[in-house]
Amino acid sequence: MDWRILIVEDNAVMAESLKQALLRDLGEAVIEIVANFAEAPKIIARIKPDVAIFDIYDDQIEEHPEAAIKPAWQTVWNTHFCPVVFHTGHEVEEYKNIGHPFARYEIKGPESHGRVVKHIKDFKPEIEGLRTLRHELERSVQETLVHVSPLVWKIGKPKAELPDMLLRAVRRRMAATLDYPTKPLTNLQAWEQYICPPIGDNLLTGDLIRITNKPATNPQSYHLVLSPSCDLVLGRGNALEHVLVAGCVPVSKFVERAMVSTKKIIKDLPAELTKEQVGGLMVLPAFADVIPLMAANLKKLSHIPYVHIATKIDEKKPFTRIASLDSPFRERLAWAYLQVAGRPGVPDVDVQSLATAISQAITASTKA
């Protein structure tokens, strides 16, 4: 693997020794050293490194030297995301406690070069994954621009309107293109129906919300939004004040409702899981440590005041928006709820007598 590595380090001796350690242990690598911390954001944007190694303190700065690396870190966080190893001689809690799986922290010392190299080796799967993702996005942009731009320019709209039309058309086609990768994928994983974290500030049908102060591992902490998305747009005069939700329950309730023996779950349950709902229950798969395996009970309904639901990351409210169901699973939920709520009630009918009559009619017709 050919690595693209950026080292931001104001100590020339330290930077060069680290570079040699990387070349020795990683083999093929393109390594660029930046001594001027202020230049780092521009270099990151230019070379788009696979991984960055950041010193934190700029010894040339007398006031707040620990802030020197912040522009480079923000560039990684906001513009070109990649794994980062902080390699510093100081304890800086802001960076030490980031707690992100793509960030590591090492104090400079006799063995620290080796530990930095090990971190980068450990990042290899993540780096390859990011490369694949970026390639897919670039392919989607390129293909979409080639096919869409001639169509937009043929419409005959005023030239000033064309860039906006192109942007809108490209967005729509790119979203669809990403569902058709160049290499066929295996069957969709159940958790792929989630958009997590959710997008936008408005609730949508199929959003999963959790009682903020309840355990994230408890299914009963969760509710599934059933209200129509068009009625949940904040700022509109007709936006709902209360949101209709379905309560969630342990997945064992779905198995019970499906009347599948616990000894035959692997054999018999897949057929039940293809149905929109079974007895008013639909399974919600687990996703990492964010969403537990559970089921939504479409008959266990309640209303939650919209103002009690946090739809933004920095909001603190009784309920927190966790994830959205992606299309077509959002539409599948709507259809499942219609099956439950739209089912007409009828009196009990003597179906045994009706079955007997049908049997007699079929027997008579076969004898004729």
Coordinates of N, CA and C in Angstrom, one line a residue, residues 117-244:
V117 N 4.0 4.7 14.4 CA 3.9 3.8 13.3 C 2.9 2.7 13.4
K118 N 2.8 2.1 14.6 CA 1.8 1.1 14.9 C 0.4 1.6 14.7
H119 N 0.1 2.8 15.2 CA -1.2 3.4 15.1 C -1.5 3.6 13.6
I120 N -0.6 4.0 12.8 CA -0.9 4.2 11.4 C -1.1 2.8 10.7
K121 N -0.3 1.8 11.1 CA -0.6 0.5 10.5 C -2.0 0.0 10.9
D122 N -2.4 0.3 12.2 CA -3.7 -0.2 12.6 C -4.8 0.6 11.9
F123 N -4.5 1.8 11.3 CA -5.5 2.5 10.6 C -5.7 2.0 9.1
K124 N -4.9 1.0 8.7 CA -4.9 0.6 7.3 C -6.3 0.3 6.8
P125 N -7.2 -0.5 7.5 CA -8.5 -0.8 7.0 C -9.4 0.5 6.9
E126 N -9.2 1.4 7.9 CA -10.0 2.6 7.8 C -9.5 3.5 6.6
I127 N -8.2 3.5 6.3 CA -7.7 4.3 5.2 C -8.2 3.7 3.9
E128 N -8.2 2.4 3.8 CA -8.7 1.8 2.5 C -10.2 2.0 2.4
G129 N -10.9 2.0 3.5 CA -12.3 2.2 3.4 C -12.6 3.7 2.9
L130 N -11.9 4.6 3.5 CA -12.1 6.0 3.1 C -11.7 6.2 1.6
R131 N -10.7 5.6 1.2 CA -10.3 5.7 -0.3 C -11.4 5.1 -1.2
T132 N -12.0 4.0 -0.8 CA -13.0 3.4 -1.6 C -14.2 4.3 -1.6
L133 N -14.6 4.9 -0.5 CA -15.7 5.8 -0.4 C -15.5 7.0 -1.2
R134 N -14.3 7.6 -1.1 CA -14.0 8.8 -1.9 C -14.0 8.5 -3.4
H135 N -13.6 7.3 -3.8 CA -13.6 6.9 -5.2 C -15.0 6.8 -5.7
E136 N -15.9 6.2 -4.9 CA -17.3 6.1 -5.3 C -17.9 7.5 -5.4
L137 N -17.6 8.4 -4.5 CA -18.2 9.7 -4.6 C -17.7 10.5 -5.9
E138 N -16.4 10.4 -6.1 CA -15.8 11.0 -7.3 C -16.4 10.4 -8.6
R139 N -16.6 9.1 -8.6 CA -17.1 8.4 -9.8 C -18.6 8.9 -10.0
S140 N -19.3 9.1 -8.9 CA -20.7 9.5 -9.0 C -20.8 10.9 -9.5
V141 N -19.9 11.8 -9.0 CA -19.9 13.2 -9.5 C -19.5 13.3 -11.0
Q142 N -18.5 12.6 -11.4 CA -18.0 12.6 -12.7 C -19.1 12.1 -13.7
E143 N -19.6 10.9 -13.4 CA -20.6 10.3 -14.3 C -21.9 11.2 -14.4
T144 N -22.3 11.7 -13.3 CA -23.5 12.6 -13.2 C -23.3 13.8 -14.1
L145 N -22.2 14.5 -13.9 CA -21.9 15.7 -14.6 C -21.9 15.5 -16.2
V146 N -21.3 14.3 -16.5 CA -21.2 14.0 -18.0 C -22.6 13.8 -18.6
H147 N -23.5 13.2 -17.9 CA -24.8 12.9 -18.4 C -25.8 13.9 -18.2
V148 N -25.7 14.7 -17.1 CA -26.8 15.6 -16.8 C -26.6 17.0 -17.4
S149 N -25.4 17.5 -17.4 CA -25.1 18.8 -17.9 C -25.6 19.1 -19.3
P150 N -25.5 18.2 -20.3 CA -26.0 18.5 -21.6 C -27.5 18.6 -21.6
L151 N -28.2 17.8 -20.7 CA -29.7 17.9 -20.7 C -30.1 19.2 -20.1
V152 N -29.5 19.7 -19.1 CA -29.8 21.0 -18.4 C -29.6 22.1 -19.4
W153 N -28.5 22.1 -20.1 CA -28.2 23.2 -21.0 C -29.2 23.2 -22.3
K154 N -29.8 22.1 -22.6 CA -30.7 22.0 -23.7 C -32.1 22.5 -23.4
I155 N -32.4 22.7 -22.1 CA -33.7 23.1 -21.7 C -34.1 24.5 -22.2
G156 N -33.1 25.4 -22.4 CA -33.4 26.7 -22.9 C -33.7 27.8 -21.9
K157 N -33.4 27.5 -20.6 CA -33.7 28.5 -19.6 C -32.6 29.6 -19.7
P158 N -32.9 30.7 -19.1 CA -31.9 31.8 -19.0 C -30.6 31.3 -18.4
K159 N -29.4 31.7 -18.9 CA -28.2 31.2 -18.5 C -27.9 31.4 -17.0
A160 N -28.4 32.4 -16.4 CA -28.2 32.6 -15.0 C -28.9 31.6 -14.2
E161 N -29.9 30.9 -14.7 CA -30.6 29.9 -13.9 C -30.0 28.5 -14.1
L162 N -29.1 28.3 -15.1 CA -28.6 27.0 -15.3 C -27.8 26.4 -14.2
P163 N -26.9 27.1 -13.6 CA -26.1 26.5 -12.5 C -26.9 26.0 -11.4
D164 N -28.0 26.7 -11.0 CA -28.9 26.2 -9.9 C -29.6 24.9 -10.4
M165 N -30.0 24.9 -11.6 CA -30.7 23.7 -12.2 C -29.8 22.5 -12.2
L166 N -28.5 22.8 -12.6 CA -27.5 21.7 -12.7 C -27.3 21.1 -11.3
L167 N -27.1 22.0 -10.3 CA -26.9 21.6 -8.9 C -28.0 20.7 -8.5
R168 N -29.3 21.1 -8.7 CA -30.4 20.3 -8.3 C -30.5 19.0 -9.0
A169 N -30.3 19.0 -10.3 CA -30.3 17.7 -11.0 C -29.2 16.8 -10.6
V170 N -28.0 17.3 -10.4 CA -26.9 16.5 -10.0 C -27.1 15.9 -8.7
R171 N -27.6 16.6 -7.7 CA -27.9 16.1 -6.4 C -28.8 14.9 -6.5
R172 N -29.9 15.0 -7.2 CA -30.9 13.9 -7.3 C -30.3 12.7 -7.9
R173 N -29.5 12.9 -9.0 CA -28.9 11.7 -9.7 C -27.8 11.1 -8.9
M174 N -27.0 11.9 -8.2 CA -25.9 11.4 -7.4 C -26.5 10.5 -6.3
A175 N -27.6 10.9 -5.6 CA -28.2 10.2 -4.6 C -28.6 8.8 -5.1
A176 N -29.1 8.8 -6.3 CA -29.6 7.5 -6.9 C -28.3 6.7 -7.3
T177 N -27.3 7.3 -7.9 CA -26.1 6.6 -8.3 C -25.4 5.9 -7.2
L178 N -25.4 6.4 -6.0 CA -24.7 5.8 -4.9 C -25.4 4.4 -4.5
D179 N -26.6 4.3 -4.9 CA -27.3 3.0 -4.7 C -27.0 1.9 -5.7
Y180 N -26.2 2.3 -6.7 CA -25.8 1.4 -7.8 C -24.2 1.4 -7.9
P181 N -23.5 0.8 -7.0 CA -22.1 0.8 -7.0 C -21.5 0.1 -8.2
T182 N -20.2 0.4 -8.5 CA -19.6 -0.3 -9.7 C -19.5 -1.8 -9.5
K183 N -19.3 -2.2 -8.3 CA -19.2 -3.6 -8.0 C -20.4 -4.0 -7.2
P184 N -21.1 -5.1 -7.6 CA -22.3 -5.5 -6.9 C -22.0 -5.9 -5.5
L185 N -22.9 -5.4 -4.6 CA -22.8 -5.7 -3.2 C -23.6 -7.0 -2.8
T186 N -23.3 -7.5 -1.6 CA -24.1 -8.6 -1.1 C -25.4 -8.0 -0.7
N187 N -26.3 -8.9 -0.2 CA -27.6 -8.5 0.3 C -27.5 -7.3 1.3
L188 N -28.4 -6.4 1.2 CA -28.5 -5.3 2.1 C -28.5 -5.8 3.6
Q189 N -27.7 -5.2 4.4 CA -27.7 -5.5 5.8 C -28.9 -4.8 6.4
A190 N -29.5 -5.4 7.4 CA -30.7 -4.9 8.0 C -30.5 -3.5 8.5
W191 N -29.4 -3.2 9.1 CA -29.1 -1.9 9.7 C -28.9 -0.8 8.7
E192 N -28.8 -1.2 7.4 CA -28.6 -0.1 6.4 C -29.8 0.7 6.1
Q193 N -30.9 0.3 6.7 CA -32.2 1.1 6.6 C -32.1 2.4 7.4
Y194 N -31.1 2.5 8.3 CA -31.0 3.7 9.1 C -30.2 4.8 8.5
I195 N -30.6 6.0 8.7 CA -29.7 7.2 8.4 C -29.3 7.7 9.8
C196 N -28.1 7.5 10.2 CA -27.7 7.8 11.6 C -26.3 8.4 11.5
P197 N -26.1 9.6 12.1 CA -27.1 10.5 12.7 C -28.1 11.0 11.6
P198 N -29.3 11.4 12.0 CA -30.3 11.8 11.1 C -29.9 13.2 10.4
I199 N -30.6 13.5 9.3 CA -30.2 14.7 8.6 C -31.4 15.7 8.7
G200 N -31.0 17.0 8.8 CA -32.0 18.0 8.9 C -32.5 18.3 10.3
D201 N -33.3 19.3 10.4 CA -33.8 19.8 11.7 C -35.3 19.4 11.9
N202 N -35.9 18.8 10.9 CA -37.3 18.5 11.1 C -37.5 17.0 11.2
L203 N -38.4 16.6 12.1 CA -38.7 15.1 12.2 C -39.3 14.6 10.9
L204 N -39.2 13.3 10.7 CA -39.7 12.6 9.5 C -40.5 11.4 10.0
T205 N -41.4 10.9 9.1 CA -42.0 9.6 9.4 C -40.9 8.6 9.5
G206 N -40.9 7.7 10.5 CA -39.9 6.7 10.6 C -38.7 7.1 11.4
D207 N -38.7 8.3 12.0 CA -37.6 8.7 12.9 C -37.7 8.0 14.2
L208 N -36.5 7.6 14.7 CA -36.5 6.9 16.0 C -36.0 7.9 17.0
I209 N -36.8 8.0 18.1 CA -36.5 8.9 19.2 C -36.3 8.2 20.5
R210 N -35.5 8.7 21.4 CA -35.3 8.0 22.7 C -35.5 9.0 23.8
I211 N -36.1 8.4 24.9 CA -36.2 9.2 26.1 C -34.8 9.6 26.6
T212 N -34.5 10.8 26.7 CA -33.1 11.3 26.8 C -32.4 10.7 28.1
N213 N -33.2 10.7 29.2 CA -32.5 10.2 30.4 C -32.7 8.7 30.7
K214 N -33.2 8.0 29.7 CA -33.3 6.5 29.9 C -32.2 5.8 29.2
P215 N -31.9 4.5 29.7 CA -30.8 3.8 29.1 C -31.0 3.5 27.6
A216 N -29.9 3.7 26.8 CA -29.9 3.5 25.4 C -30.1 2.1 25.0
T217 N -29.8 1.2 25.9 CA -29.9 -0.3 25.6 C -31.3 -0.8 25.9
N218 N -32.2 -0.1 26.4 CA -33.5 -0.5 26.8 C -34.5 -0.2 25.7
P219 N -35.1 -1.2 25.0 CA -36.1 -0.9 23.9 C -37.2 0.0 24.3
Q220 N -37.6 -0.1 25.6 CA -38.7 0.7 26.0 C -38.4 2.2 26.1
S221 N -37.1 2.6 25.9 CA -36.7 4.0 25.9 C -37.0 4.6 24.6
Y222 N -37.4 3.9 23.6 CA -37.5 4.3 22.2 C -39.0 4.4 21.7
H223 N -39.2 5.4 20.8 CA -40.5 5.5 20.1 C -40.2 5.7 18.6
L224 N -41.1 5.3 17.7 CA -41.0 5.4 16.3 C -42.0 6.4 15.8
V225 N -41.6 7.5 15.1 CA -42.5 8.5 14.6 C -43.4 8.0 13.5
L226 N -44.7 8.2 13.7 CA -45.7 7.8 12.6 C -46.4 8.9 11.9
S227 N -46.3 10.1 12.5 CA -46.9 11.3 11.8 C -46.3 11.5 10.5
P228 N -47.1 12.0 9.5 CA -46.6 12.3 8.2 C -45.5 13.4 8.2
S229 N -44.5 13.1 7.4 CA -43.4 14.1 7.3 C -43.8 15.5 6.9
C230 N -44.8 15.6 6.1 CA -45.2 16.9 5.6 C -45.9 17.8 6.7
D231 N -46.3 17.1 7.8 CA -46.9 17.8 8.9 C -45.9 18.1 10.0
L232 N -44.6 17.8 9.8 CA -43.6 17.9 10.8 C -42.6 19.0 10.4
V233 N -42.8 19.8 9.4 CA -41.9 20.8 9.0 C -42.0 22.0 10.0
L234 N -41.0 22.3 10.7 CA -41.0 23.4 11.7 C -41.1 24.7 10.9
G235 N -41.9 25.6 11.5 CA -42.1 27.0 10.9 C -43.3 27.1 10.0
R236 N -43.9 26.0 9.6 CA -45.1 26.0 8.8 C -46.3 26.2 9.8
G237 N -47.3 26.9 9.3 CA -48.4 27.2 10.1 C -49.2 25.9 10.5
N238 N -49.1 24.9 9.7 CA -49.9 23.7 9.9 C -49.0 22.6 10.6
A239 N -47.9 22.9 11.1 CA -47.0 21.9 11.7 C -47.7 21.3 13.0
L240 N -47.6 20.0 13.2 CA -48.2 19.4 14.3 C -47.6 19.9 15.6
E241 N -48.5 20.0 16.6 CA -48.0 20.3 18.0 C -47.6 19.1 18.7
H242 N -48.3 18.0 18.4 CA -48.1 16.7 19.0 C -47.7 15.6 18.0
V243 N -46.7 14.8 18.2 CA -46.3 13.8 17.2 C -46.8 12.4 17.6
L244 N -47.4 11.8 16.7 CA -47.9 10.4 16.9 C -46.7 9.4 16.8

